[in-house]
Amino acid sequence: MQKRALAIHDISCLGRCSLTVALPILSAAGINTAVVPTALLSTHTGEFTGYTHLDLTEQLLPIATHLASLGLHFDAFYTGYLAFPQQVELVLAMRQMLCDAQTQVFVDPAFADHGRLYSLMPATMPAQMRALVKTAHIIVPNLTEATFLLGEAYRPTGYDENYIHGLAARLSALGPQSIVITDVSLSEHETGVAVYHRDSGDFQLHFKPKFQGVFHGTGDVFASFLLSALLGGLSLDAATRLALRLTHECIRLTLEGGEPLRYGVQFERVLPELIAALAGQGD
């Protein structure tokens, strides 16, 4: 039977991020994807000015109530950018309404990067987001979000594998079974991800050569590739390696094509690779 996911993110009319990448990636993977937008923006908030921002907080529970009345099973409950701290409480209520024991709660706590909160994000967001993280099965924070969730200082450089291992273990102690931390670099030439399983204690690091630049939306792209692979039957470690490879290829193709980076990475061009990998035709 076809898998079904619910994606709760904002939507930017221009700029590849949040729902404009989550929906096509999950759909390409054969996943029947419903969406609940948390806010509507004319563009994303990185490197654009003058953007519009429509708060959709009041729509969240009415949408969830209607969806709950349909009696659907969701294989994944996927949350990303929440526009305001009060939306966290509403999403927790939605989780109770729309998830069952078989639903995988997958949280991308999208509120910060490069050592600072996103534009428009209040200082209370990390503490609020911690409540949602506690209910998740898998979380996918970047290094900034990982430290902010723990109330720790962000360390852009000067850390080692043991530090990242400890960070992942401390995050798992909040509640999630599995942790995938992005934007991990042990050298200036590589960047990658850390994978930690609480029950087994297994910890893995995976790296790719580092490209220079700021690549907007890659966290959403990576998380959406990762969830697609998990729902396609891959193990967390295999799904992480696939998501990292595809995200790296998106960035390479974008740099090769010369499109301004503020428009996001060209994920569309690697969707055939995702489909082939999930069909057992890729590595």
PDB file of N, CA and C in Angstrom, residues 11-51:
ATOM      1  N   ILE A  11       5.322  27.846   3.542  1.00  0.00           N
ATOM      2  CA  ILE A  11       5.479  27.789   2.096  1.00  0.00           C
ATOM      3  C   ILE A  11       5.930  29.156   1.589  1.00  0.00           C
ATOM      4  N   SER A  12       7.035  29.162   0.859  1.00  0.00           N
ATOM      5  CA  SER A  12       7.557  30.377   0.235  1.00  0.00           C
ATOM      6  C   SER A  12       7.251  30.312  -1.253  1.00  0.00           C
ATOM      7  N   CYS A  13       6.654  31.370  -1.774  1.00  0.00           N
ATOM      8  CA  CYS A  13       6.264  31.362  -3.183  1.00  0.00           C
ATOM      9  C   CYS A  13       7.474  31.259  -4.100  1.00  0.00           C
ATOM     10  N   LEU A  14       8.602  31.835  -3.686  1.00  0.00           N
ATOM     11  CA  LEU A  14       9.823  31.797  -4.482  1.00  0.00           C
ATOM     12  C   LEU A  14      10.985  31.437  -3.571  1.00  0.00           C
ATOM     13  N   GLY A  15      11.848  30.567  -4.057  1.00  0.00           N
ATOM     14  CA  GLY A  15      12.993  30.125  -3.262  1.00  0.00           C
ATOM     15  C   GLY A  15      12.742  28.707  -2.777  1.00  0.00           C
ATOM     16  N   ARG A  16      13.606  27.785  -3.144  1.00  0.00           N
ATOM     17  CA  ARG A  16      13.377  26.368  -2.862  1.00  0.00           C
ATOM     18  C   ARG A  16      13.645  26.074  -1.386  1.00  0.00           C
ATOM     19  N   CYS A  17      12.586  25.884  -0.625  1.00  0.00           N
ATOM     20  CA  CYS A  17      12.705  25.530   0.787  1.00  0.00           C
ATOM     21  C   CYS A  17      11.351  25.031   1.277  1.00  0.00           C
ATOM     22  N   SER A  18      11.338  24.500   2.475  1.00  0.00           N
ATOM     23  CA  SER A  18      10.121  24.064   3.176  1.00  0.00           C
ATOM     24  C   SER A  18       9.180  23.279   2.259  1.00  0.00           C
ATOM     25  N   LEU A  19       7.908  23.667   2.154  1.00  0.00           N
ATOM     26  CA  LEU A  19       6.953  22.844   1.413  1.00  0.00           C
ATOM     27  C   LEU A  19       7.243  22.769  -0.077  1.00  0.00           C
ATOM     28  N   THR A  20       7.917  23.794  -0.632  1.00  0.00           N
ATOM     29  CA  THR A  20       8.189  23.736  -2.068  1.00  0.00           C
ATOM     30  C   THR A  20       9.295  22.742  -2.413  1.00  0.00           C
ATOM     31  N   VAL A  21       9.979  22.190  -1.399  1.00  0.00           N
ATOM     32  CA  VAL A  21      10.871  21.058  -1.651  1.00  0.00           C
ATOM     33  C   VAL A  21      10.322  19.782  -1.020  1.00  0.00           C
ATOM     34  N   ALA A  22       9.702  19.872   0.144  1.00  0.00           N
ATOM     35  CA  ALA A  22       9.213  18.661   0.821  1.00  0.00           C
ATOM     36  C   ALA A  22       8.165  17.938  -0.021  1.00  0.00           C
ATOM     37  N   LEU A  23       7.206  18.679  -0.561  1.00  0.00           N
ATOM     38  CA  LEU A  23       6.127  18.045  -1.321  1.00  0.00           C
ATOM     39  C   LEU A  23       6.632  17.363  -2.586  1.00  0.00           C
ATOM     40  N   PRO A  24       7.415  18.018  -3.441  1.00  0.00           N
ATOM     41  CA  PRO A  24       7.867  17.314  -4.638  1.00  0.00           C
ATOM     42  C   PRO A  24       8.826  16.159  -4.364  1.00  0.00           C
ATOM     43  N   ILE A  25       9.684  16.287  -3.350  1.00  0.00           N
ATOM     44  CA  ILE A  25      10.607  15.191  -3.061  1.00  0.00           C
ATOM     45  C   ILE A  25       9.851  13.970  -2.548  1.00  0.00           C
ATOM     46  N   LEU A  26       8.973  14.166  -1.585  1.00  0.00           N
ATOM     47  CA  LEU A  26       8.204  13.042  -1.062  1.00  0.00           C
ATOM     48  C   LEU A  26       7.311  12.443  -2.149  1.00  0.00           C
ATOM     49  N   SER A  27       6.710  13.286  -2.967  1.00  0.00           N
ATOM     50  CA  SER A  27       5.843  12.794  -4.038  1.00  0.00           C
ATOM     51  C   SER A  27       6.634  11.984  -5.059  1.00  0.00           C
ATOM     52  N   ALA A  28       7.837  12.454  -5.418  1.00  0.00           N
ATOM     53  CA  ALA A  28       8.676  11.711  -6.357  1.00  0.00           C
ATOM     54  C   ALA A  28       9.036  10.331  -5.817  1.00  0.00           C
ATOM     55  N   ALA A  29       9.135  10.235  -4.484  1.00  0.00           N
ATOM     56  CA  ALA A  29       9.443   8.954  -3.840  1.00  0.00           C
ATOM     57  C   ALA A  29       8.222   8.045  -3.746  1.00  0.00           C
ATOM     58  N   GLY A  30       7.088   8.494  -4.279  1.00  0.00           N
ATOM     59  CA  GLY A  30       5.886   7.673  -4.279  1.00  0.00           C
ATOM     60  C   GLY A  30       5.069   7.769  -3.019  1.00  0.00           C
ATOM     61  N   ILE A  31       5.304   8.819  -2.229  1.00  0.00           N
ATOM     62  CA  ILE A  31       4.611   8.976  -0.952  1.00  0.00           C
ATOM     63  C   ILE A  31       3.451   9.945  -1.126  1.00  0.00           C
ATOM     64  N   ASN A  32       2.269   9.516  -0.756  1.00  0.00           N
ATOM     65  CA  ASN A  32       1.075  10.354  -0.814  1.00  0.00           C
ATOM     66  C   ASN A  32       1.188  11.393   0.296  1.00  0.00           C
ATOM     67  N   THR A  33       1.392  12.644  -0.077  1.00  0.00           N
ATOM     68  CA  THR A  33       1.757  13.669   0.903  1.00  0.00           C
ATOM     69  C   THR A  33       0.692  14.739   1.031  1.00  0.00           C
ATOM     70  N   ALA A  34       0.172  14.886   2.243  1.00  0.00           N
ATOM     71  CA  ALA A  34      -0.725  15.982   2.586  1.00  0.00           C
ATOM     72  C   ALA A  34       0.113  17.087   3.213  1.00  0.00           C
ATOM     73  N   VAL A  35      -0.330  18.335   3.074  1.00  0.00           N
ATOM     74  CA  VAL A  35       0.450  19.452   3.597  1.00  0.00           C
ATOM     75  C   VAL A  35      -0.422  20.337   4.481  1.00  0.00           C
ATOM     76  N   VAL A  36       0.225  20.907   5.500  1.00  0.00           N
ATOM     77  CA  VAL A  36      -0.401  21.921   6.346  1.00  0.00           C
ATOM     78  C   VAL A  36       0.579  23.088   6.413  1.00  0.00           C
ATOM     79  N   PRO A  37       0.294  24.213   5.725  1.00  0.00           N
ATOM     80  CA  PRO A  37       1.203  25.356   5.755  1.00  0.00           C
ATOM     81  C   PRO A  37       1.070  26.153   7.047  1.00  0.00           C
ATOM     82  N   THR A  38       2.212  26.479   7.637  1.00  0.00           N
ATOM     83  CA  THR A  38       2.222  27.243   8.886  1.00  0.00           C
ATOM     84  C   THR A  38       2.270  28.747   8.644  1.00  0.00           C
ATOM     85  N   ALA A  39       2.764  29.139   7.477  1.00  0.00           N
ATOM     86  CA  ALA A  39       2.829  30.554   7.095  1.00  0.00           C
ATOM     87  C   ALA A  39       3.007  30.603   5.585  1.00  0.00           C
ATOM     88  N   LEU A  40       2.603  31.721   4.992  1.00  0.00           N
ATOM     89  CA  LEU A  40       2.774  31.942   3.563  1.00  0.00           C
ATOM     90  C   LEU A  40       3.673  33.159   3.367  1.00  0.00           C
ATOM     91  N   LEU A  41       4.808  32.956   2.705  1.00  0.00           N
ATOM     92  CA  LEU A  41       5.760  34.040   2.450  1.00  0.00           C
ATOM     93  C   LEU A  41       5.950  34.200   0.946  1.00  0.00           C
ATOM     94  N   SER A  42       6.210  35.431   0.513  1.00  0.00           N
ATOM     95  CA  SER A  42       6.469  35.646  -0.903  1.00  0.00           C
ATOM     96  C   SER A  42       7.809  35.050  -1.318  1.00  0.00           C
ATOM     97  N   THR A  43       8.792  35.124  -0.425  1.00  0.00           N
ATOM     98  CA  THR A  43      10.092  34.474  -0.607  1.00  0.00           C
ATOM     99  C   THR A  43      10.543  33.975   0.764  1.00  0.00           C
ATOM    100  N   HIS A  44      11.596  33.170   0.778  1.00  0.00           N
ATOM    101  CA  HIS A  44      12.169  32.829   2.079  1.00  0.00           C
ATOM    102  C   HIS A  44      12.892  34.051   2.633  1.00  0.00           C
ATOM    103  N   THR A  45      13.339  33.965   3.871  1.00  0.00           N
ATOM    104  CA  THR A  45      13.857  35.152   4.562  1.00  0.00           C
ATOM    105  C   THR A  45      15.363  35.317   4.461  1.00  0.00           C
ATOM    106  N   GLY A  46      16.038  34.460   3.707  1.00  0.00           N
ATOM    107  CA  GLY A  46      17.478  34.578   3.540  1.00  0.00           C
ATOM    108  C   GLY A  46      17.841  35.282   2.245  1.00  0.00           C
ATOM    109  N   GLU A  47      18.556  36.381   2.341  1.00  0.00           N
ATOM    110  CA  GLU A  47      19.039  37.155   1.199  1.00  0.00           C
ATOM    111  C   GLU A  47      17.932  37.825   0.392  1.00  0.00           C
ATOM    112  N   PHE A  48      16.709  37.815   0.878  1.00  0.00           N
ATOM    113  CA  PHE A  48      15.625  38.580   0.267  1.00  0.00           C
ATOM    114  C   PHE A  48      15.155  39.624   1.276  1.00  0.00           C
ATOM    115  N   THR A  49      14.726  40.763   0.773  1.00  0.00           N
ATOM    116  CA  THR A  49      14.127  41.791   1.624  1.00  0.00           C
ATOM    117  C   THR A  49      12.760  42.160   1.063  1.00  0.00           C
ATOM    118  N   GLY A  50      11.923  42.758   1.908  1.00  0.00           N
ATOM    119  CA  GLY A  50      10.612  43.184   1.458  1.00  0.00           C
ATOM    120  C   GLY A  50       9.614  42.067   1.272  1.00  0.00           C
ATOM    121  N   TYR A  51       9.908  40.896   1.798  1.00  0.00           N
ATOM    122  CA  TYR A  51       9.007  39.758   1.616  1.00  0.00           C
ATOM    123  C   TYR A  51       7.726  39.926   2.438  1.00  0.00           C
TER     124      TYR A  51
END
